mmCIF file of C-alpha atoms in Angstrom:
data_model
loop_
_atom_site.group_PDB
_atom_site.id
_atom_site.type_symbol
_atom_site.label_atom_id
_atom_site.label_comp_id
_atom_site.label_asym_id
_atom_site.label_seq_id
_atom_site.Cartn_x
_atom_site.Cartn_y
_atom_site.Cartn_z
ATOM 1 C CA UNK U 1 -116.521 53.540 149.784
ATOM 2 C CA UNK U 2 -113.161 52.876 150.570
ATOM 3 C CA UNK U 3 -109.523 52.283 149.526
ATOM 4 C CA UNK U 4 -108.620 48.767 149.855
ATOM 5 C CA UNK U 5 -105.438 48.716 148.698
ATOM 6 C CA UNK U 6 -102.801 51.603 148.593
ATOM 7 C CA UNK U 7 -98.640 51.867 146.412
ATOM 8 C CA UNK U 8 -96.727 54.509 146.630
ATOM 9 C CA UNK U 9 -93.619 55.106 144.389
ATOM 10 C CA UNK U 10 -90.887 57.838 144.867
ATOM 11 C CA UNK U 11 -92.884 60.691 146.942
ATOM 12 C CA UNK U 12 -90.774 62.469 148.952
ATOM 13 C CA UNK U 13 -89.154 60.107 151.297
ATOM 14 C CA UNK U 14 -91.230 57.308 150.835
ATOM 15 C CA UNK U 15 -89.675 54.928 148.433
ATOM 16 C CA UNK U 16 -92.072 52.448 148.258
ATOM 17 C CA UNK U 17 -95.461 51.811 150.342
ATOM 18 C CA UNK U 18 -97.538 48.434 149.621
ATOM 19 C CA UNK U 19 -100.620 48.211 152.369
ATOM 20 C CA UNK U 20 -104.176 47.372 152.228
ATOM 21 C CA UNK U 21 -105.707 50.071 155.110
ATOM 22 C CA UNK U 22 -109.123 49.690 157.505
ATOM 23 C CA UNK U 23 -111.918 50.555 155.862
ATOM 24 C CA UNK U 24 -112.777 52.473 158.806
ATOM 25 C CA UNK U 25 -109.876 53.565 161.078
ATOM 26 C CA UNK U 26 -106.375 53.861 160.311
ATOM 27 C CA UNK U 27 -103.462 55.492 162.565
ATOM 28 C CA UNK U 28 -100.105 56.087 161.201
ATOM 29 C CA UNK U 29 -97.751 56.798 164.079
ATOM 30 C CA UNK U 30 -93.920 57.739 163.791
ATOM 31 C CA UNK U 31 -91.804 60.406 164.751
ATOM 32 C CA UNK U 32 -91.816 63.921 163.013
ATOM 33 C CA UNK U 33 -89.902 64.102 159.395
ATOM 34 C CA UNK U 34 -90.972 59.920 159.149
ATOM 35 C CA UNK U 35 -93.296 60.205 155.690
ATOM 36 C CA UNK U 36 -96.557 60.145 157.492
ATOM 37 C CA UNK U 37 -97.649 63.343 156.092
ATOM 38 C CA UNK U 38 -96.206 62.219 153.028
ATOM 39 C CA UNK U 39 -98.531 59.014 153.537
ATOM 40 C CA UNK U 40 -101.417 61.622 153.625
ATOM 41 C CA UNK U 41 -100.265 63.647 150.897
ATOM 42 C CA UNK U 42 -100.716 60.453 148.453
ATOM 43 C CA UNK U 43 -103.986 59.911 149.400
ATOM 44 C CA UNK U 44 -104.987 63.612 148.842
ATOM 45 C CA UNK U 45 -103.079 63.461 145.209
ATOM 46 C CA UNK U 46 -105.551 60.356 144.650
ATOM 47 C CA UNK U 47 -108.591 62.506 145.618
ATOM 48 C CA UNK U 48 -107.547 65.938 144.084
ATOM 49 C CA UNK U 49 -104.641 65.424 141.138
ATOM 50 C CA UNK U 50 -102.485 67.574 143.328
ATOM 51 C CA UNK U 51 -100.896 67.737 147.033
ATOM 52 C CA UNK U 52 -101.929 69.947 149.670
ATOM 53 C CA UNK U 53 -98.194 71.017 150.719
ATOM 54 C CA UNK U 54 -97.128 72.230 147.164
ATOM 55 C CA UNK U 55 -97.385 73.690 144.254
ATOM 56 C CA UNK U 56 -94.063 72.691 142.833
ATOM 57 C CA UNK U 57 -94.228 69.117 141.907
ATOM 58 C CA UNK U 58 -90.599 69.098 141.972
ATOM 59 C CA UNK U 59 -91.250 69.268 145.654
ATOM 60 C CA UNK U 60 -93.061 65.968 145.618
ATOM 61 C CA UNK U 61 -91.384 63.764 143.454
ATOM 62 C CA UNK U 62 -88.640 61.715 145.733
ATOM 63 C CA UNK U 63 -84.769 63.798 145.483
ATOM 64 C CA UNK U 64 -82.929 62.599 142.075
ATOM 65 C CA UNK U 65 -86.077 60.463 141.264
ATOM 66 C CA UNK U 66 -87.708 61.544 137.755
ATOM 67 C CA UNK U 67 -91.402 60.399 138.807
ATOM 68 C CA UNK U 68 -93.705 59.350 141.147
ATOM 69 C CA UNK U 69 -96.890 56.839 140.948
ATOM 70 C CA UNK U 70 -99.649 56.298 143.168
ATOM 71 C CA UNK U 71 -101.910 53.323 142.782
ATOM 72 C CA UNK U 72 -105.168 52.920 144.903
ATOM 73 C CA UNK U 73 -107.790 49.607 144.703
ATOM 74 C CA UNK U 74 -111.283 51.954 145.347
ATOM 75 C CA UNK U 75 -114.366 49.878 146.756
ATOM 76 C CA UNK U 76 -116.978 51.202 145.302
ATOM 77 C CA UNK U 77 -120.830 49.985 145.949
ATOM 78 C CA UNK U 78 -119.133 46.450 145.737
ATOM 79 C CA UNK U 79 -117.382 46.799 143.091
ATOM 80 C CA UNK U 80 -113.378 47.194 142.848
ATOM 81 C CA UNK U 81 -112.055 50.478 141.071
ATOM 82 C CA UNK U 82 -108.525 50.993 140.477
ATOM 83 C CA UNK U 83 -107.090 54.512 140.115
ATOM 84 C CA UNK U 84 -103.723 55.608 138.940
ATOM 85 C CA UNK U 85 -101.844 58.527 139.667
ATOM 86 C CA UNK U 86 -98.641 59.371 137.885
ATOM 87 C CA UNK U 87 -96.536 62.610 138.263
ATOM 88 C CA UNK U 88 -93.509 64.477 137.319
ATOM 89 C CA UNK U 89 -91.917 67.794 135.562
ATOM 90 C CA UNK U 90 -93.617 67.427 132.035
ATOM 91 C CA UNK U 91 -95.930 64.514 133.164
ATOM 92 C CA UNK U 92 -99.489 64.103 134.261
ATOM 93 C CA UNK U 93 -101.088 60.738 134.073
ATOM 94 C CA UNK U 94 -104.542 59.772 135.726
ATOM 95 C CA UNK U 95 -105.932 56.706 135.129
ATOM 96 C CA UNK U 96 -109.626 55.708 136.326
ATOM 97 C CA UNK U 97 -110.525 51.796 136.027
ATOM 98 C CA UNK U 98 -107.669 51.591 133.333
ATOM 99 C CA UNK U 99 -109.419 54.553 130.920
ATOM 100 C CA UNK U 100 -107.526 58.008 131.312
ATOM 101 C CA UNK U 101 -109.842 60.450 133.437
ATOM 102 C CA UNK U 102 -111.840 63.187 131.730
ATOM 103 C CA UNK U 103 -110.727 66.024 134.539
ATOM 104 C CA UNK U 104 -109.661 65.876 137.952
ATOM 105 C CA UNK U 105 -113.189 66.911 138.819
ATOM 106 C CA UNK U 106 -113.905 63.193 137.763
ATOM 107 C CA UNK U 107 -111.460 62.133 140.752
ATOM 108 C CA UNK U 108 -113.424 64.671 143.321
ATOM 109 C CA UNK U 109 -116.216 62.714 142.848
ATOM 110 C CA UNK U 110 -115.552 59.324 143.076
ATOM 111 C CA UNK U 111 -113.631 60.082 146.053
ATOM 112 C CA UNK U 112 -115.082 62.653 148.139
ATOM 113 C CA UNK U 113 -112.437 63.471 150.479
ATOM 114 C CA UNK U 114 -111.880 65.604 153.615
ATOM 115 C CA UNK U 115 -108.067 67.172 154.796
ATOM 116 C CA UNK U 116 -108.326 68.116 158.453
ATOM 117 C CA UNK U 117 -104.613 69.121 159.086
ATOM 118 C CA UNK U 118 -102.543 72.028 161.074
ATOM 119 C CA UNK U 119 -103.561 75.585 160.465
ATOM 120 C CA UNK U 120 -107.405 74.961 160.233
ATOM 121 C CA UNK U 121 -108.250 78.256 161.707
ATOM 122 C CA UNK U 122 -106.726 79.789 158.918
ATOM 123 C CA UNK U 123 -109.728 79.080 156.628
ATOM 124 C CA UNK U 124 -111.357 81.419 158.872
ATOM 125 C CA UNK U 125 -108.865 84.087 159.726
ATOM 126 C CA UNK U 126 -108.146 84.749 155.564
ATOM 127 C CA UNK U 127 -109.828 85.916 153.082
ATOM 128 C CA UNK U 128 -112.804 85.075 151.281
ATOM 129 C CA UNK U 129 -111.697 82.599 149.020
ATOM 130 C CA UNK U 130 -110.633 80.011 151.597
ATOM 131 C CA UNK U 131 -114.108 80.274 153.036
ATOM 132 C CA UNK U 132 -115.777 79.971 149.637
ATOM 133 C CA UNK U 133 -113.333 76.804 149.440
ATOM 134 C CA UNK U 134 -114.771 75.301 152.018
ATOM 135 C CA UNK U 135 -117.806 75.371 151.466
ATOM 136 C CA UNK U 136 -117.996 74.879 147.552
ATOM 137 C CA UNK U 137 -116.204 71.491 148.493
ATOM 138 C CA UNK U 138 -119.543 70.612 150.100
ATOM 139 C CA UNK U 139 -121.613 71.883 147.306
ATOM 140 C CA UNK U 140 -119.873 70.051 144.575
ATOM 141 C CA UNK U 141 -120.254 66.896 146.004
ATOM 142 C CA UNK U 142 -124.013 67.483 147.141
ATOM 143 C CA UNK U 143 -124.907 68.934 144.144
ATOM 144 C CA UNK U 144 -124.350 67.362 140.716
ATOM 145 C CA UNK U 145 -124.595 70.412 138.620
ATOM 146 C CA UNK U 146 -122.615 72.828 140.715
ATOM 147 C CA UNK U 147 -119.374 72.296 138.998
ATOM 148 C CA UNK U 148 -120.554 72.755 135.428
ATOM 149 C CA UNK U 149 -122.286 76.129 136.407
ATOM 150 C CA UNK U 150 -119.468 76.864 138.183
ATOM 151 C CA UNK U 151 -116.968 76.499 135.328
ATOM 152 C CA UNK U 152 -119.434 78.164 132.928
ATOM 153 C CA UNK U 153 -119.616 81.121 135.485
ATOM 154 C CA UNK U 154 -115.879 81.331 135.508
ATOM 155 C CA UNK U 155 -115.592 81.397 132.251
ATOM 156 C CA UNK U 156 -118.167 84.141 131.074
ATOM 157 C CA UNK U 157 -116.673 86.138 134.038
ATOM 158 C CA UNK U 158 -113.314 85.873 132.704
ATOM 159 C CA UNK U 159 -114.557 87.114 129.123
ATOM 160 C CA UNK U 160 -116.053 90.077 130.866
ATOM 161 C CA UNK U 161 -112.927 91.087 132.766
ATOM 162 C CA UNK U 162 -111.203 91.006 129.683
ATOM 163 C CA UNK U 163 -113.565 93.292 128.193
ATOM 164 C CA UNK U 164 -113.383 95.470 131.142
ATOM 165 C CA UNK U 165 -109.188 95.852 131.161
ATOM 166 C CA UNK U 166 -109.560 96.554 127.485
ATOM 167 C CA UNK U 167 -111.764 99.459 127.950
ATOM 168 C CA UNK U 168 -114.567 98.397 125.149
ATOM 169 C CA UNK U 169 -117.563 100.100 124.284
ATOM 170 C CA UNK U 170 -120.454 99.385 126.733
ATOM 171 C CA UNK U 171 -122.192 97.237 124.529
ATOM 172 C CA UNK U 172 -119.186 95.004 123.931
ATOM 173 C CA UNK U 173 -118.708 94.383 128.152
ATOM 174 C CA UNK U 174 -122.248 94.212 129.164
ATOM 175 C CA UNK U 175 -123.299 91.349 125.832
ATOM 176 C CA UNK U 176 -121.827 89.211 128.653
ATOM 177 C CA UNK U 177 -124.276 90.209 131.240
ATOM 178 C CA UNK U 178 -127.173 88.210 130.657
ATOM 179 C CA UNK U 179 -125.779 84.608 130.451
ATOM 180 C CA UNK U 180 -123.394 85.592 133.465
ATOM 181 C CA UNK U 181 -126.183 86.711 135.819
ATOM 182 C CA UNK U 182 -128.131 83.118 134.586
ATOM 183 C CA UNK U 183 -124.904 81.143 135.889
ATOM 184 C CA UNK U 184 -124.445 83.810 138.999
ATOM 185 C CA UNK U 185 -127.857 83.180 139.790
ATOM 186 C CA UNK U 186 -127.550 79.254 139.610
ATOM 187 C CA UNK U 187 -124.651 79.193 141.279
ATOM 188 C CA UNK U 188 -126.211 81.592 144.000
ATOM 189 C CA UNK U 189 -129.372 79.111 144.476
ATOM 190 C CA UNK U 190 -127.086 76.320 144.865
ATOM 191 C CA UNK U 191 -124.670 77.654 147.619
ATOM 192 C CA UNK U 192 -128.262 79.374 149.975
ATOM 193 C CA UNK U 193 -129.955 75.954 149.607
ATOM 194 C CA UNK U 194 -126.761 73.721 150.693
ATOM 195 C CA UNK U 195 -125.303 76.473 153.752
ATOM 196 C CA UNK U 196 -129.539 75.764 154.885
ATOM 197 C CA UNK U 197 -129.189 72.340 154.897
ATOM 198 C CA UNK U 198 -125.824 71.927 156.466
ATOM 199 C CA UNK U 199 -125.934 74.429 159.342
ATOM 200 C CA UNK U 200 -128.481 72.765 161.250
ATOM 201 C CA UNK U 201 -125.688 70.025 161.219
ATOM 202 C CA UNK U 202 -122.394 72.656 162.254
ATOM 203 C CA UNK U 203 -125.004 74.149 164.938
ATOM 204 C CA UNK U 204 -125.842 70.563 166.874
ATOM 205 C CA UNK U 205 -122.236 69.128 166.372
ATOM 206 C CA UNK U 206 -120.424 72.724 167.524
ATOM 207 C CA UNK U 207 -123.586 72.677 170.937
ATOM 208 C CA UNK U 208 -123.340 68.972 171.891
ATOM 209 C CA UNK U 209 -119.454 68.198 170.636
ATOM 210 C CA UNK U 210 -117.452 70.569 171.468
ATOM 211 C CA UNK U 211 -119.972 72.799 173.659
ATOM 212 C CA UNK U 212 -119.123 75.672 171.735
ATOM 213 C CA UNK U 213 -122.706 77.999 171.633
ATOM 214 C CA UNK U 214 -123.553 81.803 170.778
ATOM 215 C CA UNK U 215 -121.870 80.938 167.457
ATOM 216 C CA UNK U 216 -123.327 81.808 163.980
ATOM 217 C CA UNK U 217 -122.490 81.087 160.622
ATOM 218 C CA UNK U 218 -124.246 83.076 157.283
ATOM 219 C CA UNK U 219 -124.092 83.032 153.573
ATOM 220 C CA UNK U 220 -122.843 86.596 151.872
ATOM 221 C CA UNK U 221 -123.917 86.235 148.233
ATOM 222 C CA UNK U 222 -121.543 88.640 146.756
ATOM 223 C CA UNK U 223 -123.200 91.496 146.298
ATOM 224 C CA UNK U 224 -126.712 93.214 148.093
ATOM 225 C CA UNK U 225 -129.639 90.987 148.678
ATOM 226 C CA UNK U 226 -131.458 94.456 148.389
ATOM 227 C CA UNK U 227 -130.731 94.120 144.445
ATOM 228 C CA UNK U 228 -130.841 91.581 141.471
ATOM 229 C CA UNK U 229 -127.499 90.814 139.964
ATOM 230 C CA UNK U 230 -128.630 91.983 137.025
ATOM 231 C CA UNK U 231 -129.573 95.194 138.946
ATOM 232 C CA UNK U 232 -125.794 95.636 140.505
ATOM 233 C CA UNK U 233 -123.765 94.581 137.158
ATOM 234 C CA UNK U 234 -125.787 97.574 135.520
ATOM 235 C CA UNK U 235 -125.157 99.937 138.512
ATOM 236 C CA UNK U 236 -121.387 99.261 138.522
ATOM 237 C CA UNK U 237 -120.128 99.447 135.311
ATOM 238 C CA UNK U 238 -118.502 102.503 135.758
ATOM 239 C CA UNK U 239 -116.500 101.520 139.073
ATOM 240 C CA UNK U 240 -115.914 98.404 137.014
ATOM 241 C CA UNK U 241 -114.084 99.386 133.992
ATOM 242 C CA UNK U 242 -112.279 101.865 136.343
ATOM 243 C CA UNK U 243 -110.912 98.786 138.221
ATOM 244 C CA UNK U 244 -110.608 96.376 135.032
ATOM 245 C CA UNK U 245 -112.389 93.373 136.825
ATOM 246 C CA UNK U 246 -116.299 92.681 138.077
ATOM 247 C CA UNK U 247 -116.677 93.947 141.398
ATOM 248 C CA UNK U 248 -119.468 92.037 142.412
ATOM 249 C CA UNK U 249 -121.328 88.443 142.213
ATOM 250 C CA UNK U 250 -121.172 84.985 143.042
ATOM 251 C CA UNK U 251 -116.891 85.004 142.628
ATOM 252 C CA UNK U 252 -117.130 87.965 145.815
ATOM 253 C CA UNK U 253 -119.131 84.804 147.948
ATOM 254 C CA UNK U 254 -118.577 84.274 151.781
ATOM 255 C CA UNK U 255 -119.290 82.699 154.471
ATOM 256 C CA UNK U 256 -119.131 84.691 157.652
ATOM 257 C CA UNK U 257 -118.879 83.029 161.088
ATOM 258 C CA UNK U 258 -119.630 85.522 164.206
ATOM 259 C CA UNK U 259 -119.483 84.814 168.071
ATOM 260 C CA UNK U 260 -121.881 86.759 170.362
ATOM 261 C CA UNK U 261 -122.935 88.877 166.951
ATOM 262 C CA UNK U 262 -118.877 89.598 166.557
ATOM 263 C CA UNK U 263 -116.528 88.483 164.324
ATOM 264 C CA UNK U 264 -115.216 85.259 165.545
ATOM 265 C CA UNK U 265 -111.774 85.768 164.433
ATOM 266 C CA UNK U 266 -111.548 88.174 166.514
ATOM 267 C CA UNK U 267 -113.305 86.898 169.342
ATOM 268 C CA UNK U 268 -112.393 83.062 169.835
ATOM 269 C CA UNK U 269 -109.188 81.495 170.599
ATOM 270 C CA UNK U 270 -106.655 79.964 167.861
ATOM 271 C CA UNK U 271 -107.815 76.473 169.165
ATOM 272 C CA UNK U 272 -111.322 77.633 169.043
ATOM 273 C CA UNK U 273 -111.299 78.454 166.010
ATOM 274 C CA UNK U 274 -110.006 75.085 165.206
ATOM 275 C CA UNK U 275 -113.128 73.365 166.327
ATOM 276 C CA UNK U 276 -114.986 75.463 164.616
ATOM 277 C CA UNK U 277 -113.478 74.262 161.087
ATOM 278 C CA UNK U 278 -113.876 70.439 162.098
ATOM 279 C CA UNK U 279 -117.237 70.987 163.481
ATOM 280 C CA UNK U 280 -118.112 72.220 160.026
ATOM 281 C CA UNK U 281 -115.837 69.672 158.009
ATOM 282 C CA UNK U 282 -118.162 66.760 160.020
ATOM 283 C CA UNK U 283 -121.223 68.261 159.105
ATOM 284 C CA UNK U 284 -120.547 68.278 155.584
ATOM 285 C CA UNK U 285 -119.513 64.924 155.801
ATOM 286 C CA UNK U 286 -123.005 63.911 157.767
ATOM 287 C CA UNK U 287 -125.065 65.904 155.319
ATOM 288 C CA UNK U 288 -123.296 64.467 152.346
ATOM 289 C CA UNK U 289 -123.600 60.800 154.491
ATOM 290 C CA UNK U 290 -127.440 61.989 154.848
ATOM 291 C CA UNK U 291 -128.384 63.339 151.251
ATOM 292 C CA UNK U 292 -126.335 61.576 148.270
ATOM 293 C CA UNK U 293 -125.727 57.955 150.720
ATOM 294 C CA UNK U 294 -121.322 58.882 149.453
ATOM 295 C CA UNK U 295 -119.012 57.932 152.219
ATOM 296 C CA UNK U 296 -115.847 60.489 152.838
ATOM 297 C CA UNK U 297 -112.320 59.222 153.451
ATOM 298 C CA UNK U 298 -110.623 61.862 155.949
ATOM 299 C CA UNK U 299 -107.256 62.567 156.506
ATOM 300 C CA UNK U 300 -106.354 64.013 159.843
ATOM 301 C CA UNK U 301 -102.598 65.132 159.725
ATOM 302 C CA UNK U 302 -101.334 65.223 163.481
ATOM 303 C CA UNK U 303 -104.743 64.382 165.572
ATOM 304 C CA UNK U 304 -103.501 65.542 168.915
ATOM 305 C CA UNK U 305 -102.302 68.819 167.752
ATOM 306 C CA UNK U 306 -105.699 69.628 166.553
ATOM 307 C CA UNK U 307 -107.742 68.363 169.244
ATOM 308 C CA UNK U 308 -107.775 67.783 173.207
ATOM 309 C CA UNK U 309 -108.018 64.371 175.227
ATOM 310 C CA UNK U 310 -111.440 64.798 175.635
ATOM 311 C CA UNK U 311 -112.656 65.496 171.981
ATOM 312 C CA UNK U 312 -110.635 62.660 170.298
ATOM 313 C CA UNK U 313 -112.886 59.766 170.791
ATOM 314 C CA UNK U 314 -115.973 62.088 170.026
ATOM 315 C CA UNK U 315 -114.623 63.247 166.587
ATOM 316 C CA UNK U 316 -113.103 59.893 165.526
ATOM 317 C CA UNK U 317 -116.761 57.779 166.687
ATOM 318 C CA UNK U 318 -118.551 60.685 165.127
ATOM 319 C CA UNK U 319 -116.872 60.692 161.691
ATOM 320 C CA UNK U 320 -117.012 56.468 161.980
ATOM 321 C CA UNK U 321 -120.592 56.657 162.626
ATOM 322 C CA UNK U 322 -120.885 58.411 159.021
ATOM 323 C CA UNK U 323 -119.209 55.480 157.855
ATOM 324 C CA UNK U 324 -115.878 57.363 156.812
ATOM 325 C CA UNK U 325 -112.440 55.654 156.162
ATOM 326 C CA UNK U 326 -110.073 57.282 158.736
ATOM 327 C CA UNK U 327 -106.330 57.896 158.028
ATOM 328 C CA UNK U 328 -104.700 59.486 161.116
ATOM 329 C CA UNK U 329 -101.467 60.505 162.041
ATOM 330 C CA UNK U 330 -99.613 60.795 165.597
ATOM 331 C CA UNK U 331 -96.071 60.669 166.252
ATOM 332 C CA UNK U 332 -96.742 58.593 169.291
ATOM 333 C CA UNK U 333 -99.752 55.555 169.258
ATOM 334 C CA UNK U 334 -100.580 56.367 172.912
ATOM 335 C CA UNK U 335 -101.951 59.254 172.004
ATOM 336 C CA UNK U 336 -104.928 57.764 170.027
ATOM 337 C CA UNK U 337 -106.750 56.017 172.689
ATOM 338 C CA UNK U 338 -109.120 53.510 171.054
ATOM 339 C CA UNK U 339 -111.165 52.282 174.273
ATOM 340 C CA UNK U 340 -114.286 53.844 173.093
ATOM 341 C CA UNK U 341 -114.306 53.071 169.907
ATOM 342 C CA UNK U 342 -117.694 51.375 168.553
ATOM 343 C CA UNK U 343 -117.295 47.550 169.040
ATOM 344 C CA UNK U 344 -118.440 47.144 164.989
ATOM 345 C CA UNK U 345 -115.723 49.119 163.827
ATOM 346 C CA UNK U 346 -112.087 47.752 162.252
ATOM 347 C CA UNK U 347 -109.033 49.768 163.228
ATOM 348 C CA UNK U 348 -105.434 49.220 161.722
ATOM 349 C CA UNK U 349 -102.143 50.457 162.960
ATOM 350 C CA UNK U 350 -99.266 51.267 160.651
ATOM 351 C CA UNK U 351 -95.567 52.578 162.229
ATOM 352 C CA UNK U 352 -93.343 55.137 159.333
ATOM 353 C CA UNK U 353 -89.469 55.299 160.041
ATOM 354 C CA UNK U 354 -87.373 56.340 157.573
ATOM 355 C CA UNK U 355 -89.571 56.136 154.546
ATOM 356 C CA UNK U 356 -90.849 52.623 155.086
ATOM 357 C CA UNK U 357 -94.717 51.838 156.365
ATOM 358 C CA UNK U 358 -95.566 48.808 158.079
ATOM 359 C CA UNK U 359 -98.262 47.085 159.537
ATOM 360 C CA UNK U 360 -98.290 46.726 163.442
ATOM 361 C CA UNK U 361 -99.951 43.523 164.285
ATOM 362 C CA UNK U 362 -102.683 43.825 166.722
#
């Protein structure tokens, strides 16, 4: 799976982009403020519906431009899939092989896609819900009914919170309780069984890649393994409706990463912690490689920022290997050295300035 050929209309500075990429390794070089995260960001809005740098889209669209279209040429087990993205204040268009796409969900997964970019270590030096981010990505595209029990979980959850700001009878809150802890449960099974079959991946890419050892990752289920769901939704509802919201369950999930039986936030370096987060990011892409045979495209904002000399060639020949398209960005093409690169794998160089993205011939 990969994009073949890639427009871009009015986002941010990029006027208009026309290329056909690598399917395997792509490096966009220019210098900072050029479009190449903008370059990025397009791909991500093909992938997810929405950019990874705002919220706004007002922020996206190109200054005193109304709208802004991207248009993508998928391969797809051999066959060629054209997706259309189309944005602006008041308008959302997504088109999938010229039908309009049921959800963006749809768009996840026909184009599994992985954002390595600056800040990684955040994901483990926040909150919870970054980390269940990060690994329900995984679980989505491994598993084909996650995202239905997950929405169905959301939305009986929801309905009970409700219940629980309103300060109804008993009986009204807990009529919830039965379907919720049947999702909770589901969703549960689904996130143990994936973290077991992807850390035996994180553990032998974090030991032979980056030599980083004495490193743990676990699941935290949301509330105590010592009790059923059903058991702690019973013994809370007290401290619930004194809050107004469900204290406990799948929605409280974690994923806890520890170094020497600490908390590795605390423990490893900012740069660490980095590695850490790709290390993971390539194992889900080598399980998801491994179990479903679905190729990721990954976007690597800034590659020398995030890793050293040394690690470069091992991340960009281990994520080839998985037979991933590549879209990585430098502001100088030095940087990227290509030398070891597998013999059997394409590479393509494109140079931003000013807005405009062109091909560098080899």
């Amino acid at each position: 799976m990969s994009i073949e050929k890639l427009q871009i209309t009015q986002l941010r500075n990029l006027g208009w982009v026309d290329i056909s990429p690598s399917a395997d390794l792509n490096i966009i070089f220019g210098l900072n403020g050029s479009g190449k995260s903008s370059l990025l960001e397009a791909i991500y809005l093909l992938a997810h519906g929405r950019s990874f740098r705002s919220n706004n889209i007002r922020n996206i669209v190109s200054r005193d431009k109304k709208h802004l279209v991207v248009f993508s040429e998928l391969i797809l087990n051999y066959i060629k899939v054209p997706i259309g993205i189309e944005r602006g204040v008041g308008l959302s268009r997504t088109r999938i092989a010229g039908k309009n796409a049921a959800s963006l969900a749809e768009l996840a997964s026909l184009l599994p896609l992985q954002f390595i970019g600056p800040d990684l270590q955040k994901s483990i030096e926040a909150g919870p819900k970054e980390r269940r981010t990060l690994l329900d990505w995984g679980v989505f595209h491994v598993e084909h009914s996650f995202y239905h029990c997950w929405l169905s979980y959301k939305k009986l959850l929801k309905q009970r919170n409700s219940a629980l700001r309103q300060r109804k009878q008993h009986q009204t809150i807990t009529c919830w309780d039965s379907e919720l802890v049947k999702a909770g449960n589901r969703l549960n099974n689904y996130r143990e069984e994936y973290v077991q079959a992807l850390l035996p991946y994180v553990d032998k890419l974090l030991g032979e890649m980056f030599s980083l050892t004495n490193i743990s990752c676990s699941f935290h289920q949301g509330w105590s393994e010592e009790r059923s769901f059903a058991e702690v939704l019973q013994r809370t509802l007290s401290s619930d409706i004194k809050k107004g919201f469900t204290g406990y369950g799948p929605h409280r999930a974690d994923l806890i990463f520890k170094y020497l039986g600490c908390a590795a936030a605390d423990q490893l370096s900012r740069g660490q912690l980095k590695l850490l987060v790709i290390a993971f990011k390539l194992a889900q892409v080598q399980l998801l490689q491994s179990t479903r045979s679905k190729c990721c495209i990954i976007l690597m904002d800034d590659l020398p920022a995030e890793l050293d000399v040394e690690n470069r060639s091992r991340v960009l020949n281990t994520l080839l290997e998985s037979n991933a398209q590549l879209f990585v960005t430098t502001t100088e093409r030095r940087l990227i050295d290509c030398s070891e690169l597998a013999n059997d794998k394409d590479k393509k160089v494109f140079h931003v300035e000013h807005g405009q993205v062109v091909e560098v011939v080899q």
